[in-house]
Amino acid sequence: MIIANWKCNGSKQMIFTWFEEFVKNYISKESSYIGIAPPTIYLEYVKRIISEKSLGIKLGTQDLDAASGAMTGAISAEMILDYECNFSIVGHSERRQYFDEKNSSIKEKIHKLIDVATPILCVGETFEENKNNLIEEVISKQLRVLEGLNFQNEIVIAYEPVWAIGTGKTPLKEEVNEIHKFIKDVVQSSSINSLIPHVLYGGSVNVDNCKDFFNCEFIDGALIGGASLEGTSFANIVKSFNGSYK
Ligand code: PEP
């Protein structure tokens, strides 16, 4: 699974060019394991192009709100269901950092979303926490938002070390692989029906380093920010993933 997180980037012109480049460079019709989370205002435009080009790319939102009604600017789980989005990113570190999101509100969002679309729950440690060997402690705490859930449907965790996002720095692939195994074990042992999640890696993934990650046993794909903003580079990452398809 390869997910593009466009964050607050783009325009209609950028999206049009993106798909022209993507289709030129990615000729396979198999695209059901690819997802795009555009800015919400462009969801309709992206949906239309995906349909016109007969692509199977999944659509998702970058966030949602647990509440609905008098919540100016919010998007509810009911709307995600109504619009047939396949997934929503939840708990991205930028939401935690700039919008002061806490695990308690992330938990409410996941609980609202679980029967509606696939949650892509982002977890990961800061640089300080990494240096203080707190990775497992921090991630275990962040994964507690899943407590009490009955996972009938798919759940995806994105391991995104905060210090690797948009910085060009990445952990070693062996370290990522080990943490992914840890995440799978924690979620499996806390889930009622022993569900093992897909675990994606996110943090400065690009065309040059993606293959290293994709070849690791417990890395099921990637959540990609910067390198997903150009159709050609994203297509090349997808092709790499295809080559090491598990
Ligand atoms: C992200 O923000 O989810 C991300 C992975 O960003 P980047 O690929 O730019 O590091």
JSON list of C-alpha atoms in Angstrom, two decimals, residues 1-3 32-37 58-64 77 80-81 84-91 106 109-122 146 149 151-158 195-200 223:
[
{"chain": "A", "resi": 1, "resn": "MET", "atom": "CA", "xyz": [0.00, 0.00, 0.00]},
{"chain": "A", "resi": 2, "resn": "ILE", "atom": "CA", "xyz": [1.41, 3.37, -1.06]},
{"chain": "A", "resi": 3, "resn": "ILE", "atom": "CA", "xyz": [-0.34, 6.50, 0.17]},
{"chain": "A", "resi": 32, "resn": "SER", "atom": "CA", "xyz": [-5.95, -0.52, -6.05]},
{"chain": "A", "resi": 33, "resn": "TYR", "atom": "CA", "xyz": [-3.12, -0.51, -3.50]},
{"chain": "A", "resi": 34, "resn": "ILE", "atom": "CA", "xyz": [-2.41, 3.18, -4.18]},
{"chain": "A", "resi": 35, "resn": "GLY", "atom": "CA", "xyz": [-4.15, 5.95, -2.25]},
{"chain": "A", "resi": 36, "resn": "ILE", "atom": "CA", "xyz": [-4.19, 9.73, -2.46]},
{"chain": "A", "resi": 37, "resn": "ALA", "atom": "CA", "xyz": [-5.16, 12.12, 0.32]},
{"chain": "A", "resi": 58, "resn": "LYS", "atom": "CA", "xyz": [-8.26, 4.97, -3.59]},
{"chain": "A", "resi": 59, "resn": "LEU", "atom": "CA", "xyz": [-9.25, 8.33, -2.16]},
{"chain": "A", "resi": 60, "resn": "GLY", "atom": "CA", "xyz": [-8.90, 9.47, 1.42]},
{"chain": "A", "resi": 61, "resn": "THR", "atom": "CA", "xyz": [-8.90, 12.51, 3.67]},
{"chain": "A", "resi": 62, "resn": "GLN", "atom": "CA", "xyz": [-5.97, 13.87, 5.64]},
{"chain": "A", "resi": 63, "resn": "ASP", "atom": "CA", "xyz": [-7.99, 14.09, 8.84]},
{"chain": "A", "resi": 64, "resn": "LEU", "atom": "CA", "xyz": [-11.55, 14.07, 10.18]},
{"chain": "A", "resi": 77, "resn": "ALA", "atom": "CA", "xyz": [-17.01, 10.45, 9.63]},
{"chain": "A", "resi": 80, "resn": "ILE", "atom": "CA", "xyz": [-16.42, 10.37, 4.67]},
{"chain": "A", "resi": 81, "resn": "LEU", "atom": "CA", "xyz": [-18.90, 7.49, 4.43]},
{"chain": "A", "resi": 84, "resn": "GLU", "atom": "CA", "xyz": [-17.21, 6.87, -0.23]},
{"chain": "A", "resi": 85, "resn": "CYS", "atom": "CA", "xyz": [-13.67, 7.76, 0.79]},
{"chain": "A", "resi": 86, "resn": "ASN", "atom": "CA", "xyz": [-11.66, 4.62, 1.42]},
{"chain": "A", "resi": 87, "resn": "PHE", "atom": "CA", "xyz": [-9.42, 5.87, 4.18]},
{"chain": "A", "resi": 88, "resn": "SER", "atom": "CA", "xyz": [-8.52, 8.76, 6.42]},
{"chain": "A", "resi": 89, "resn": "ILE", "atom": "CA", "xyz": [-5.18, 9.67, 7.91]},
{"chain": "A", "resi": 90, "resn": "VAL", "atom": "CA", "xyz": [-5.52, 10.20, 11.67]},
{"chain": "A", "resi": 91, "resn": "GLY", "atom": "CA", "xyz": [-3.03, 11.62, 14.17]},
{"chain": "A", "resi": 106, "resn": "ILE", "atom": "CA", "xyz": [-7.28, 10.84, 18.10]},
{"chain": "A", "resi": 109, "resn": "LYS", "atom": "CA", "xyz": [-11.70, 10.00, 15.71]},
{"chain": "A", "resi": 110, "resn": "ILE", "atom": "CA", "xyz": [-10.55, 6.40, 15.22]},
{"chain": "A", "resi": 111, "resn": "HIS", "atom": "CA", "xyz": [-13.60, 5.07, 17.04]},
{"chain": "A", "resi": 112, "resn": "LYS", "atom": "CA", "xyz": [-15.87, 7.12, 14.75]},
{"chain": "A", "resi": 113, "resn": "LEU", "atom": "CA", "xyz": [-14.00, 6.09, 11.63]},
{"chain": "A", "resi": 114, "resn": "ILE", "atom": "CA", "xyz": [-13.49, 2.38, 12.20]},
{"chain": "A", "resi": 115, "resn": "ASP", "atom": "CA", "xyz": [-16.80, 1.22, 10.68]},
{"chain": "A", "resi": 116, "resn": "VAL", "atom": "CA", "xyz": [-16.72, 3.82, 7.90]},
{"chain": "A", "resi": 117, "resn": "ALA", "atom": "CA", "xyz": [-13.28, 3.77, 6.23]},
{"chain": "A", "resi": 118, "resn": "THR", "atom": "CA", "xyz": [-9.77, 2.49, 6.86]},
{"chain": "A", "resi": 119, "resn": "PRO", "atom": "CA", "xyz": [-7.95, 4.54, 9.51]},
{"chain": "A", "resi": 120, "resn": "ILE", "atom": "CA", "xyz": [-4.29, 5.24, 8.79]},
{"chain": "A", "resi": 121, "resn": "LEU", "atom": "CA", "xyz": [-3.07, 5.97, 12.28]},
{"chain": "A", "resi": 122, "resn": "CYS", "atom": "CA", "xyz": [0.25, 7.83, 12.40]},
{"chain": "A", "resi": 146, "resn": "LEU", "atom": "CA", "xyz": [-6.95, 1.46, 19.58]},
{"chain": "A", "resi": 149, "resn": "LEU", "atom": "CA", "xyz": [-11.96, -1.43, 19.32]},
{"chain": "A", "resi": 151, "resn": "PHE", "atom": "CA", "xyz": [-11.31, -4.52, 14.35]},
{"chain": "A", "resi": 152, "resn": "GLN", "atom": "CA", "xyz": [-13.63, -6.13, 11.88]},
{"chain": "A", "resi": 153, "resn": "ASN", "atom": "CA", "xyz": [-12.09, -4.08, 9.12]},
{"chain": "A", "resi": 154, "resn": "GLU", "atom": "CA", "xyz": [-8.63, -3.27, 7.97]},
{"chain": "A", "resi": 155, "resn": "ILE", "atom": "CA", "xyz": [-6.46, -0.98, 10.07]},
{"chain": "A", "resi": 156, "resn": "VAL", "atom": "CA", "xyz": [-3.24, 0.60, 8.93]},
{"chain": "A", "resi": 157, "resn": "ILE", "atom": "CA", "xyz": [-0.51, 2.10, 11.09]},
{"chain": "A", "resi": 158, "resn": "ALA", "atom": "CA", "xyz": [2.01, 4.53, 9.63]},
{"chain": "A", "resi": 195, "resn": "LEU", "atom": "CA", "xyz": [-5.81, -8.68, 13.73]},
{"chain": "A", "resi": 196, "resn": "ILE", "atom": "CA", "xyz": [-2.37, -7.88, 12.36]},
{"chain": "A", "resi": 197, "resn": "PRO", "atom": "CA", "xyz": [-2.24, -4.36, 10.90]},
{"chain": "A", "resi": 198, "resn": "HIS", "atom": "CA", "xyz": [-0.51, -3.25, 7.74]},
{"chain": "A", "resi": 199, "resn": "VAL", "atom": "CA", "xyz": [2.36, -1.01, 8.78]},
{"chain": "A", "resi": 200, "resn": "LEU", "atom": "CA", "xyz": [3.61, 1.70, 6.42]},
{"chain": "A", "resi": 223, "resn": "LEU", "atom": "CA", "xyz": [3.07, 7.09, 3.44]}
]
